[in-house]
XYZ file of C-alpha atoms in Angstrom:
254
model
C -42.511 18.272 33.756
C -40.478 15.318 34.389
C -37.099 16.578 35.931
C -33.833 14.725 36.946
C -34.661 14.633 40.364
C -36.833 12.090 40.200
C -36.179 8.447 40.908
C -38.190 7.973 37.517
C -38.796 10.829 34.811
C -40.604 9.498 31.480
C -41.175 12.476 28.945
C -43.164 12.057 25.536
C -42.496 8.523 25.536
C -43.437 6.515 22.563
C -42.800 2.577 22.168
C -43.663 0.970 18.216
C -42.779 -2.863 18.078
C -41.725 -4.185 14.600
C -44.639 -4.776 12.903
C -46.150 -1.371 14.169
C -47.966 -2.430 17.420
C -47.573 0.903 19.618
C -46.989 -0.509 23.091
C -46.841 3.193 24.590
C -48.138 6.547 23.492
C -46.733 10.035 24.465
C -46.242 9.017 27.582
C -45.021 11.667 30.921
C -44.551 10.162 33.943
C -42.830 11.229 37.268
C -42.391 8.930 40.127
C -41.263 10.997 43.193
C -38.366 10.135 45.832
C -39.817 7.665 48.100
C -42.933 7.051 47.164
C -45.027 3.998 46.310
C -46.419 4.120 42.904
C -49.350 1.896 41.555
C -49.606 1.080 37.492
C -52.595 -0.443 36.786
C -54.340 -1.360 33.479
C -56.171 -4.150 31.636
C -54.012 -6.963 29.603
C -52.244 -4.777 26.863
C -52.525 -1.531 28.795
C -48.638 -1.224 28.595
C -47.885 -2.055 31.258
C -45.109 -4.516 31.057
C -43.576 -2.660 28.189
C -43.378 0.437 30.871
C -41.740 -1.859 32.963
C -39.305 -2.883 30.444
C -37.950 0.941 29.479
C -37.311 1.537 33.476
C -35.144 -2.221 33.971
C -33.414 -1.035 30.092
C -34.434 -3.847 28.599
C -36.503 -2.301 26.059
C -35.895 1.119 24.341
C -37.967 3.800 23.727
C -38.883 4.496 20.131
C -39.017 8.324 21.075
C -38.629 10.462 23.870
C -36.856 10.897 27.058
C -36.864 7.536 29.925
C -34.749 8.334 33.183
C -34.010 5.829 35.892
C -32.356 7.611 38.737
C -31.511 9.994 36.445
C -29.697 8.518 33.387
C -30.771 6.800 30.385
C -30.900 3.391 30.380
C -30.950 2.750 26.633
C -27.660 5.270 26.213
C -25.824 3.700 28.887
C -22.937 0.725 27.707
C -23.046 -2.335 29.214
C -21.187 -1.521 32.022
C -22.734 1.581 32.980
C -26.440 -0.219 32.809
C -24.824 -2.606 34.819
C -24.063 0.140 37.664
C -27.601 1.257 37.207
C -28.746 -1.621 37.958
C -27.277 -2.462 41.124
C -29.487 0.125 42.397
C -32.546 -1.310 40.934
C -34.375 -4.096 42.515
C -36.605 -6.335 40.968
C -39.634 -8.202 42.100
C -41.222 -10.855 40.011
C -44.380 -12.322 39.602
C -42.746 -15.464 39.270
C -39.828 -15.002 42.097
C -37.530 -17.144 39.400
C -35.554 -18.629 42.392
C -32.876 -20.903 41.700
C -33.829 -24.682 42.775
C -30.236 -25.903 43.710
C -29.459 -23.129 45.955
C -30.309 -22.512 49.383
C -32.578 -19.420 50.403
C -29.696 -18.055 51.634
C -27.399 -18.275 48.440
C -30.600 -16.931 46.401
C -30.964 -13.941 48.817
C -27.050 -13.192 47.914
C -26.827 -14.260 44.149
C -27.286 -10.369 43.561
C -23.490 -9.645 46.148
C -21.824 -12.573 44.121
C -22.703 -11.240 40.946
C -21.102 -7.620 41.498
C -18.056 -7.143 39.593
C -14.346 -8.351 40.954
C -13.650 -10.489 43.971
C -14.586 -9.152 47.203
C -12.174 -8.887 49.854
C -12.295 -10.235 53.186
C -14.056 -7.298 55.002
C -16.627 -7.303 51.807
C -17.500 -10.769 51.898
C -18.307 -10.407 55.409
C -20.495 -7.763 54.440
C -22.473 -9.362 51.783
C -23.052 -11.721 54.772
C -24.690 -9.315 57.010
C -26.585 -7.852 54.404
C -28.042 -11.252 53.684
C -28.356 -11.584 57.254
C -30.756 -8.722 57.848
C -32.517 -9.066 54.441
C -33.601 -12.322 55.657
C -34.783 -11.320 59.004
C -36.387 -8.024 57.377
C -38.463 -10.561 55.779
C -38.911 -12.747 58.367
C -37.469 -15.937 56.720
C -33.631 -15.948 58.939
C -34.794 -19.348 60.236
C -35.381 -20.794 56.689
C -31.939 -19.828 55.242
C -30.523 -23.749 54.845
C -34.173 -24.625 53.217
C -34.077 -24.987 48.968
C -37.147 -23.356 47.529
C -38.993 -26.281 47.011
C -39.134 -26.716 50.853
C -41.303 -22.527 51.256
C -44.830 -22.028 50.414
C -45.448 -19.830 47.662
C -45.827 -16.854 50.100
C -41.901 -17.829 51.784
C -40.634 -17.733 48.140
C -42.366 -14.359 47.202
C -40.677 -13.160 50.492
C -37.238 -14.482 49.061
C -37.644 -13.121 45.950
C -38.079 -9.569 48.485
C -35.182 -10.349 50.184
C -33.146 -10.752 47.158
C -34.562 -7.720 45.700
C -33.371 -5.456 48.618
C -30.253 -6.764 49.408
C -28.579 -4.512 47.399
C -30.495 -1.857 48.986
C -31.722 -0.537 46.090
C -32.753 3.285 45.635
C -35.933 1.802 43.367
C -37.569 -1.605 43.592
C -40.078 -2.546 40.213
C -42.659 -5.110 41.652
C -44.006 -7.011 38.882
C -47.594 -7.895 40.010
C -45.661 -9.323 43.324
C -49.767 -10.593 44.791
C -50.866 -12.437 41.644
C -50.413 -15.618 42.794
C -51.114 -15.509 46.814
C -54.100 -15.803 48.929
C -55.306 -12.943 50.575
C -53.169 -13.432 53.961
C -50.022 -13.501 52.044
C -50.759 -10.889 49.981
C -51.272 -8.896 53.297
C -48.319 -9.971 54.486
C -46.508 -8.818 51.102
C -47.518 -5.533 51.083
C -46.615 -4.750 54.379
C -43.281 -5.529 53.569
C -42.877 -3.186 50.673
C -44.551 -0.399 53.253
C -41.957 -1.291 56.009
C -39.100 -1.050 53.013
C -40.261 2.397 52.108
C -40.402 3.212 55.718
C -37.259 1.787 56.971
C -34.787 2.428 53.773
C -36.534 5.157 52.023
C -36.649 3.032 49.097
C -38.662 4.103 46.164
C -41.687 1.459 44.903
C -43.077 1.207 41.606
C -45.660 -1.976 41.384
C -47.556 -2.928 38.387
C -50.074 -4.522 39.220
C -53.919 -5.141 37.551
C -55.526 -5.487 41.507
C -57.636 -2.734 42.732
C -56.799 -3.544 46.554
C -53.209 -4.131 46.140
C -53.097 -0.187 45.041
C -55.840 0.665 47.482
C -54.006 -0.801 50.279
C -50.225 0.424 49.549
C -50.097 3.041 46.781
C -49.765 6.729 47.382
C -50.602 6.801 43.549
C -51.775 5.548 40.500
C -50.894 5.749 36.957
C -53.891 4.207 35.317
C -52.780 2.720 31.368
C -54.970 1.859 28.920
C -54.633 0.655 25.311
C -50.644 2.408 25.649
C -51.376 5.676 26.673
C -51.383 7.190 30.131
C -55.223 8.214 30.977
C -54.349 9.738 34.511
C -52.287 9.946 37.544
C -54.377 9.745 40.292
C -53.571 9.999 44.245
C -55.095 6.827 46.156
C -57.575 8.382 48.450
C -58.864 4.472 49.801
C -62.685 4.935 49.099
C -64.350 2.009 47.405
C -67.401 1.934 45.824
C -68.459 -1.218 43.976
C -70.102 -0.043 40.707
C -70.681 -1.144 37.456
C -68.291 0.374 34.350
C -65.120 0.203 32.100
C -62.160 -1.140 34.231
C -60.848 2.492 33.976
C -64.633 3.723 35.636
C -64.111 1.347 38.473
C -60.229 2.226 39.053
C -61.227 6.044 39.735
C -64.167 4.779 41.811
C -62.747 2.222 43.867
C -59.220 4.032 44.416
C -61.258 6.804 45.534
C -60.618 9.991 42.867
């Protein structure tokens, strides 16, 4: 049963849109401290809307969500704020900011905490974007604007940024869907080396087979809104014919 301890805790989870499209179904989910935790399903699976109870910005119709162990959708503003500084975010689309530099992207997350920061913080939030930038391997590029990175550099930025906080949970929003296969390497051995190095707890959502294989202890495999099975990732492939769910238990090794 999901319990408080856990980074994430879903219990009987339902989600009905207006209009009566049920996005989730009884859901009960636990993601465990530092671990890296696949969700994988089809287009309309659920996923996204899974991904939207843990960052608070939707609410579940019933049932019990915990993020680090509140609430999200009982928390005020202020409080979800809090919450969130120890959430990082990954997007498929990065959503970098054009007129700043890599570097002020990395620390738009610092400058957006509440209150001015004093002399000894600032210089702080300057290490911190320091070392995010060389955890990434991008502390030669911090002058560039993102229109000077390849899509890979940007994806890496969009890491950085997501860690600088140093964030007890980082949500990766299918972070590979747009990279070749050597940057999606490259990708996914960062968000190893994260879990590694800070302990930080992964969830990605993700519809690729191999990005699970290769990085997931895990798997929560959706379909149609409800939760089929959590499965551990084993690595075994097998390239069969079947339903996407067939080939997810095949290829991932169950």
């Amino acid at each position: 049963m999901p319990t408080l301890d856990h980074p994430v805790a879903l219990s009987g989870v339902d989600v009905t849109y207006p209009g009566g499209t049920r996005a989730l179904a009884g859901v009960d989910l636990t993601v465990s401290e530092g671990e890296i935790f696949g969700v994988i399903g089809e287009s309309g699976a659920g996923k996204s809307t899974l991904l939207g109870l843990l960052t608070g910005e939707l609410t579940a119709t019933s049932g019990t969500v915990r993020v680090l162990g509140q609430d999200p959708a009982r928390l005020s503003p202020g409080d979800l704020r809090t919450l969130r500084r120890s959430l990082g975010v990954v997007f498929q689309g990065v959503h970098l900011l054009s007129n700043r530099t890599v570097r002020q992207n990395v620390a738009l997350p610092l400058a957006l905490e509440q209150g001015r920061p004093s002399r000894d913080e600032r210089a702080d939030h300057r290490e911190r974007v320091a070392q995010a930038l060389r955890f990434v391997g991008l502390d030669t590029r911090a002058d560039a604007y993102p229109a000077q990175l390849s899509g890979g550099q940007r994806q890496r930025v969009g890491i950085a940024r997501a860690l600088v906080s140093r964030p007890r949970l980082l949500l990766c929003d299918e972070p590979t869907s747009s990279l070749d296969a050597t940057t999606t390497d490259g990708v996914l051995a960062l968000l190893r080396e994260a879990r590694e190095r800070f302990g930080t707890t992964i969830v990605v959502v993700t519809h690729d087979l191999g990005v699970v294989r290769r990085v997931c202890d895990r798997v929560a495999l959706f379909e149609s809104g409800a939760l089929r099975e959590v499965l551990p990732v084993t690595g075994a492939v097998e390239r069969e014919q079947g339903t996407y769910l067939d080939r997810a238990r095949r290829e991932l090794g169950a």
